[in-house]
CSV table of C-alpha atoms in Angstrom, one decimal:
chain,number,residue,atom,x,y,z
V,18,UNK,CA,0.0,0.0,0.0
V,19,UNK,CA,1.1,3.6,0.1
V,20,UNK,CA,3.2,4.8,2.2
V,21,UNK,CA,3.6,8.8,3.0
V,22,UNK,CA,6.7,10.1,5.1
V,23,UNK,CA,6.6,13.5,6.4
V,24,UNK,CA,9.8,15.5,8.0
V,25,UNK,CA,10.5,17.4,9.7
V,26,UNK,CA,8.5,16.4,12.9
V,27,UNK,CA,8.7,19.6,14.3
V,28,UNK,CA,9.4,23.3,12.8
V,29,UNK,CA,9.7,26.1,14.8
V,30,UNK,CA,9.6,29.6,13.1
V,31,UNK,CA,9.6,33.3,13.7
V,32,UNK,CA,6.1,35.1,13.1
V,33,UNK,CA,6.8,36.9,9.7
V,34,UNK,CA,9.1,33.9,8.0
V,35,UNK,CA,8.3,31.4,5.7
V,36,UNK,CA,7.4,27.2,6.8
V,37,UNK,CA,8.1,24.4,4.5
V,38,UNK,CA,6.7,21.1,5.4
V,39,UNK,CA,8.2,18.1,3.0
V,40,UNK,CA,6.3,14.9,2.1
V,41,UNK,CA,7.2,11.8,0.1
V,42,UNK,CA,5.0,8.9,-0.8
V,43,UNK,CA,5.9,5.9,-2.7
V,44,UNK,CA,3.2,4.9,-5.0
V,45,UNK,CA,3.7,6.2,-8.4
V,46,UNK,CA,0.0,5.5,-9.1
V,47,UNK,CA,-0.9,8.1,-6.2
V,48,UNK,CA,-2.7,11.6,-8.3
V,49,UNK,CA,-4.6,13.5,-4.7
V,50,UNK,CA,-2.6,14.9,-2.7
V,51,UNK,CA,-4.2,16.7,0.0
V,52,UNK,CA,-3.2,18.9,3.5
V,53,UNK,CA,-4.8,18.7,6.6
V,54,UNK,CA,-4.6,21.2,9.7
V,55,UNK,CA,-5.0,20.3,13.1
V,56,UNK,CA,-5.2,22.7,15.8
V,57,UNK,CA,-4.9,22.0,19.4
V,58,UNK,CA,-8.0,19.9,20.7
V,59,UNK,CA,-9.3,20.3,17.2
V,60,UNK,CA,-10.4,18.0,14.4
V,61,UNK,CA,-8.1,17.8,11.2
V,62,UNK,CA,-9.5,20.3,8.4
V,63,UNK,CA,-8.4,20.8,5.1
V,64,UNK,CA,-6.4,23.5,3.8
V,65,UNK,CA,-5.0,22.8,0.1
V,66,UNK,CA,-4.9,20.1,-2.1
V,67,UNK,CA,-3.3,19.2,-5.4
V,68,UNK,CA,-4.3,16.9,-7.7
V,69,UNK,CA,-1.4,15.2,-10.1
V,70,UNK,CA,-1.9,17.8,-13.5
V,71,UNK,CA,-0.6,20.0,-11.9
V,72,UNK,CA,2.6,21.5,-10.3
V,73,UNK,CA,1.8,23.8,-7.9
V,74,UNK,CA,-1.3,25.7,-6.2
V,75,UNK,CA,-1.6,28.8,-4.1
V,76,UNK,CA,-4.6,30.0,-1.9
V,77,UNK,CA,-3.2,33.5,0.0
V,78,UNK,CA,-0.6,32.4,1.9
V,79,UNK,CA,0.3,28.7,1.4
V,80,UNK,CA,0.8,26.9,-1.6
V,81,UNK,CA,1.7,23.4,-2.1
V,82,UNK,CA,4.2,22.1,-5.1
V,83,UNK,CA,4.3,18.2,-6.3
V,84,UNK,CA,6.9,16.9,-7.9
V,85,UNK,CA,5.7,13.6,-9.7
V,86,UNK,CA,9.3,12.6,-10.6
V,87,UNK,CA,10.6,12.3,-7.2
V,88,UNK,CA,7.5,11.7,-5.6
V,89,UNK,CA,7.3,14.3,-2.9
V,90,UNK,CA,5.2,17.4,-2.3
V,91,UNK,CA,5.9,20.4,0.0
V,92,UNK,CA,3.2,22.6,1.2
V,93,UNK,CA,5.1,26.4,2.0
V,94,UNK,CA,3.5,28.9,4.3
V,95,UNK,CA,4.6,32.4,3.9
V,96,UNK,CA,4.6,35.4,6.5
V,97,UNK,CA,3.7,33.2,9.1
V,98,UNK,CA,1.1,34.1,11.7
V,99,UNK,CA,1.0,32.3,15.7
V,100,UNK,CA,-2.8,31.2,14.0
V,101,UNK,CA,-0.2,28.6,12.0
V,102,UNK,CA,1.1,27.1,15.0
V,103,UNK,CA,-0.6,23.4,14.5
V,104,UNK,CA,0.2,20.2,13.3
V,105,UNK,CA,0.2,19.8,9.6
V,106,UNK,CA,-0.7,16.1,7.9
V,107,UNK,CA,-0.1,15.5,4.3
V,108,UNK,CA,-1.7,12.7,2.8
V,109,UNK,CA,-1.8,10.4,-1.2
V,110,UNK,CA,-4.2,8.7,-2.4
V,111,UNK,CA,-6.0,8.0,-5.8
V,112,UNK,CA,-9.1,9.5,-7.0
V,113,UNK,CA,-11.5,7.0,-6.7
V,114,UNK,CA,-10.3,5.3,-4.1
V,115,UNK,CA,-11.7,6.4,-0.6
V,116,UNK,CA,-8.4,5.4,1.5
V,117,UNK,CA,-6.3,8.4,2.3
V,118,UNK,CA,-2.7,7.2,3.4
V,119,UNK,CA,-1.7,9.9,6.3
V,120,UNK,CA,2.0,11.3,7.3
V,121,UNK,CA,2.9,10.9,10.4
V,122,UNK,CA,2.5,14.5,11.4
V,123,UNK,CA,4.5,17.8,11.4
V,124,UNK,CA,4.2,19.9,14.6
V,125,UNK,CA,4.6,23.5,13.6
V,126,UNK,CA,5.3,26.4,16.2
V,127,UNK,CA,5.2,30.1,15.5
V,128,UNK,CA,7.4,32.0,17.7
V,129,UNK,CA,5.8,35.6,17.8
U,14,UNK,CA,-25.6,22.6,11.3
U,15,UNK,CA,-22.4,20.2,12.8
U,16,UNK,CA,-21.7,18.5,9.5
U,17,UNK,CA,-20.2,15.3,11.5
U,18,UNK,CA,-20.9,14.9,15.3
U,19,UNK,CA,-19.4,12.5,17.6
U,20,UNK,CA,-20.8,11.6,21.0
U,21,UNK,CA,-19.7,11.7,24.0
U,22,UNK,CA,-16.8,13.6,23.7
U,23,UNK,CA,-15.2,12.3,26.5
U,24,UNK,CA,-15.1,9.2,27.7
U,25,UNK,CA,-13.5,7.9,30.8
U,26,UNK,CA,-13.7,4.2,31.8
U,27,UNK,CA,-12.4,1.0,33.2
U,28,UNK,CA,-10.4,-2.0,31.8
U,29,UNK,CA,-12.3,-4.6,30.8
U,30,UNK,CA,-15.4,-2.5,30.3
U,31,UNK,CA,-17.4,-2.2,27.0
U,32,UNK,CA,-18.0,1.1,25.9
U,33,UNK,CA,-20.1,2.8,22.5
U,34,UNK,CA,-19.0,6.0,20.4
U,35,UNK,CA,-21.5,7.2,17.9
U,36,UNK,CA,-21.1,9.2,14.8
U,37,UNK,CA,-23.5,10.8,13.0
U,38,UNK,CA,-23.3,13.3,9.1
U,39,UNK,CA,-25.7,15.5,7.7
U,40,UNK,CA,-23.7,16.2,4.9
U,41,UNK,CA,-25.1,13.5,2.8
U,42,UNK,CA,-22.4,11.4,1.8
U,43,UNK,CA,-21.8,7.9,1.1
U,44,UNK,CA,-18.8,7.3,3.0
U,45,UNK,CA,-17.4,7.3,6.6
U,46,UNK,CA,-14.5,6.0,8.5
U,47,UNK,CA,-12.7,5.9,11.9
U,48,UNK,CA,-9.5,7.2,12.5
U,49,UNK,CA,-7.6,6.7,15.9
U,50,UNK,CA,-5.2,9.5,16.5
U,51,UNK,CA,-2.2,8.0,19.5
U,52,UNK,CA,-0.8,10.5,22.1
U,53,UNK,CA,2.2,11.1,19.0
U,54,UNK,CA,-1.2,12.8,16.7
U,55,UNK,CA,-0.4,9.4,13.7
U,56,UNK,CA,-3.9,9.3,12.2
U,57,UNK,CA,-4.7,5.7,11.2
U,58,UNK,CA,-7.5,4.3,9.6
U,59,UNK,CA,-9.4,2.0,11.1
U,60,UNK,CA,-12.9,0.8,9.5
U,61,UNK,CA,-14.7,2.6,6.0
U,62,UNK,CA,-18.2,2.1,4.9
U,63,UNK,CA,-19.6,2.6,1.4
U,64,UNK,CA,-23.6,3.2,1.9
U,65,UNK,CA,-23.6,0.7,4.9
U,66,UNK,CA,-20.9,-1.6,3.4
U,67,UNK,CA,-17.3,-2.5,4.9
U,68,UNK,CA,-14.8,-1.1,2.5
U,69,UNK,CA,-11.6,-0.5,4.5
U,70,UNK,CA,-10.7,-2.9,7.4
U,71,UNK,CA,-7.4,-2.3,8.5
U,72,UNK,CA,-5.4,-4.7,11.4
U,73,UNK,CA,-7.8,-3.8,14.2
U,74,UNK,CA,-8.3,-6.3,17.4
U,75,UNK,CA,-11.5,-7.7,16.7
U,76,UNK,CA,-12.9,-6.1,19.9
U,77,UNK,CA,-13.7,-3.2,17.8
U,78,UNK,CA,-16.7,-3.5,16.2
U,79,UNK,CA,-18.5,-1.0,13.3
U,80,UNK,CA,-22.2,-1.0,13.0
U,81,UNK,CA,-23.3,1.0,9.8
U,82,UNK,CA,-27.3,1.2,10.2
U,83,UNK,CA,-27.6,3.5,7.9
U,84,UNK,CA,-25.3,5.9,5.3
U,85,UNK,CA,-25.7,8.5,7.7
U,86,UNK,CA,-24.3,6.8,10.7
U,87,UNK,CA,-21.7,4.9,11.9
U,88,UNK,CA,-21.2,3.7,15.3
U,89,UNK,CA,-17.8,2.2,16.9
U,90,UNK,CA,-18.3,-0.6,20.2
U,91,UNK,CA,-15.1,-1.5,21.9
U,92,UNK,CA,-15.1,-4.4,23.8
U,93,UNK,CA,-12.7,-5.5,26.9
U,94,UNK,CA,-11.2,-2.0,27.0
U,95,UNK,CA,-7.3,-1.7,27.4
U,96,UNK,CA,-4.8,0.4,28.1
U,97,UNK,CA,-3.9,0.7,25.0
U,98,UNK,CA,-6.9,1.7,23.5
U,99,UNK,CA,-6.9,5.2,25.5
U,100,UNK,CA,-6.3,8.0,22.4
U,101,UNK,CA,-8.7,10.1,20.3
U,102,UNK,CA,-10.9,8.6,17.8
U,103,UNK,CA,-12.4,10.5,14.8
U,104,UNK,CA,-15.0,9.9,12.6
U,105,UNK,CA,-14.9,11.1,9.3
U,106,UNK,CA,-17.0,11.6,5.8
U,107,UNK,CA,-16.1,12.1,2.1
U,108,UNK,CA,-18.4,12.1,-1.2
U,109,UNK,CA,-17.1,11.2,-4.6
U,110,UNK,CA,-17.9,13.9,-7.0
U,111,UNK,CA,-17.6,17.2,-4.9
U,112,UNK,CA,-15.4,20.0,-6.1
U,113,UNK,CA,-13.4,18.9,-3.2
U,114,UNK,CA,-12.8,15.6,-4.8
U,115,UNK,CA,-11.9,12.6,-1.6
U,116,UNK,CA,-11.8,15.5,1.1
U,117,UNK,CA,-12.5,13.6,4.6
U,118,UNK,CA,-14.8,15.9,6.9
U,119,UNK,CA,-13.6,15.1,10.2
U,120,UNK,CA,-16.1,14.9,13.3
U,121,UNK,CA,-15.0,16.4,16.4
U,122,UNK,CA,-13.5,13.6,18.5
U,123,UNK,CA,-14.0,11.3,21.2
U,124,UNK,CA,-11.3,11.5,23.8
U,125,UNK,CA,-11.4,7.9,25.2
U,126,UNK,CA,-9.0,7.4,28.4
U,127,UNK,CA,-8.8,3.7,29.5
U,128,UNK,CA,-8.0,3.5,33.5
């Protein structure tokens, strides 16, 4: 099955600097990729996906790029805000399958 | 208007003990899992349902147990309780077809703490 690794673990920035959150998966047949937020003691949400056509996606201040070659992703937050500070899951699956496969998890921290 | 609600929200119980966490959508969609999230936040998939059918079983102890009685509900019973089983557990929905093509709408979570 697919398997999605996520590093770092942890970030820690400076409010105002830029977050870049890496993921790599290992099934080539893999075309969703999507990013989920989780805030402390809250549920996961989405924030961007990207579908395989495509090499990169903005919406305001975080885009996410794929490259298909070397199977990994990155989502990139810009002019980060303490409202950042969460854990970050990327995830792969293929359209028309229901199963998302999950990272493990990247704890970010905005230092104001 | 919760689009996927979980009850109870905590839940605080003994070893050994069998305990029920329900989920319910009101988003209208065809499919809903559960998730259990460990003290390190991994998210993994436990149980899917198509319209009331088992889709996704991953290596769970059979003292879960699913119950699907309709698309719009799906209902987790733990048996024997352990230790172990003390994390958060999340239901979640998706629909085939929206703009949002596969995205998983997540219910609030059920803090379960085995004693």
């Amino acid at each position: 099955g697919e398997n999605v690794e996520q590093h770092p673990s942890t970030l820690s920035v400076q409010e105002g600097d830029s977050a870049v959150i890496k993921c790599t998966y290992s099934d080539s047949a893999s075309n969703y990729f999507p990013w989920y937020k989780q805030e402390l003691g809250k549920r996961p949400q989405l924030i961007i996906d990207i579908r395989s056509n495509v090499g990169e996606k903005k919406d305001q201040r975080i885009a996410v790029t794929l490259n298909k070659t070397a199977k990994h992703f990155s989502l990139h937050i810009t002019e980060t805000q303490p409202e950042d500070s969460a854990v970050y899951f990327c995830a792969a699956s293929i359209e028309g399958n229901n199963r998302l496969a999950f990272g493990k998890g990247n704890q970010v921290v905005v230092i104001p | 208007d919760t689009a996927v609600s979980q009850t109870p929200k905590y839940l605080v119980t003994q070893m050994g003990n069998d305990k029920s966490i329900k989920c319910e959508q009101n988003l209208g969609h065809d499919t809903m899992y559960w998730y259990k999230q460990d003290s390190k936040k991994f998210l993994k998939i436990m149980f899917s349902y198509n319209n009331k059918e088992l889709i996704i079983n991953e290596t769970v102890p059979n003292r879960f147990s699913p119950k699907s009685p309709d698309k719009a509900h799906l209902n987790l019973h733990i048996n024997s309780l352990e230790l172990g089983d003390s994390a958060v557990y999340f239901c979640a929905s998706s629909q085939e077809g929206l703009s949002r093509y596969n995205e998983q709408f997540f219910g609030p979570g059920t803090r379960l703490t085995v004693l």
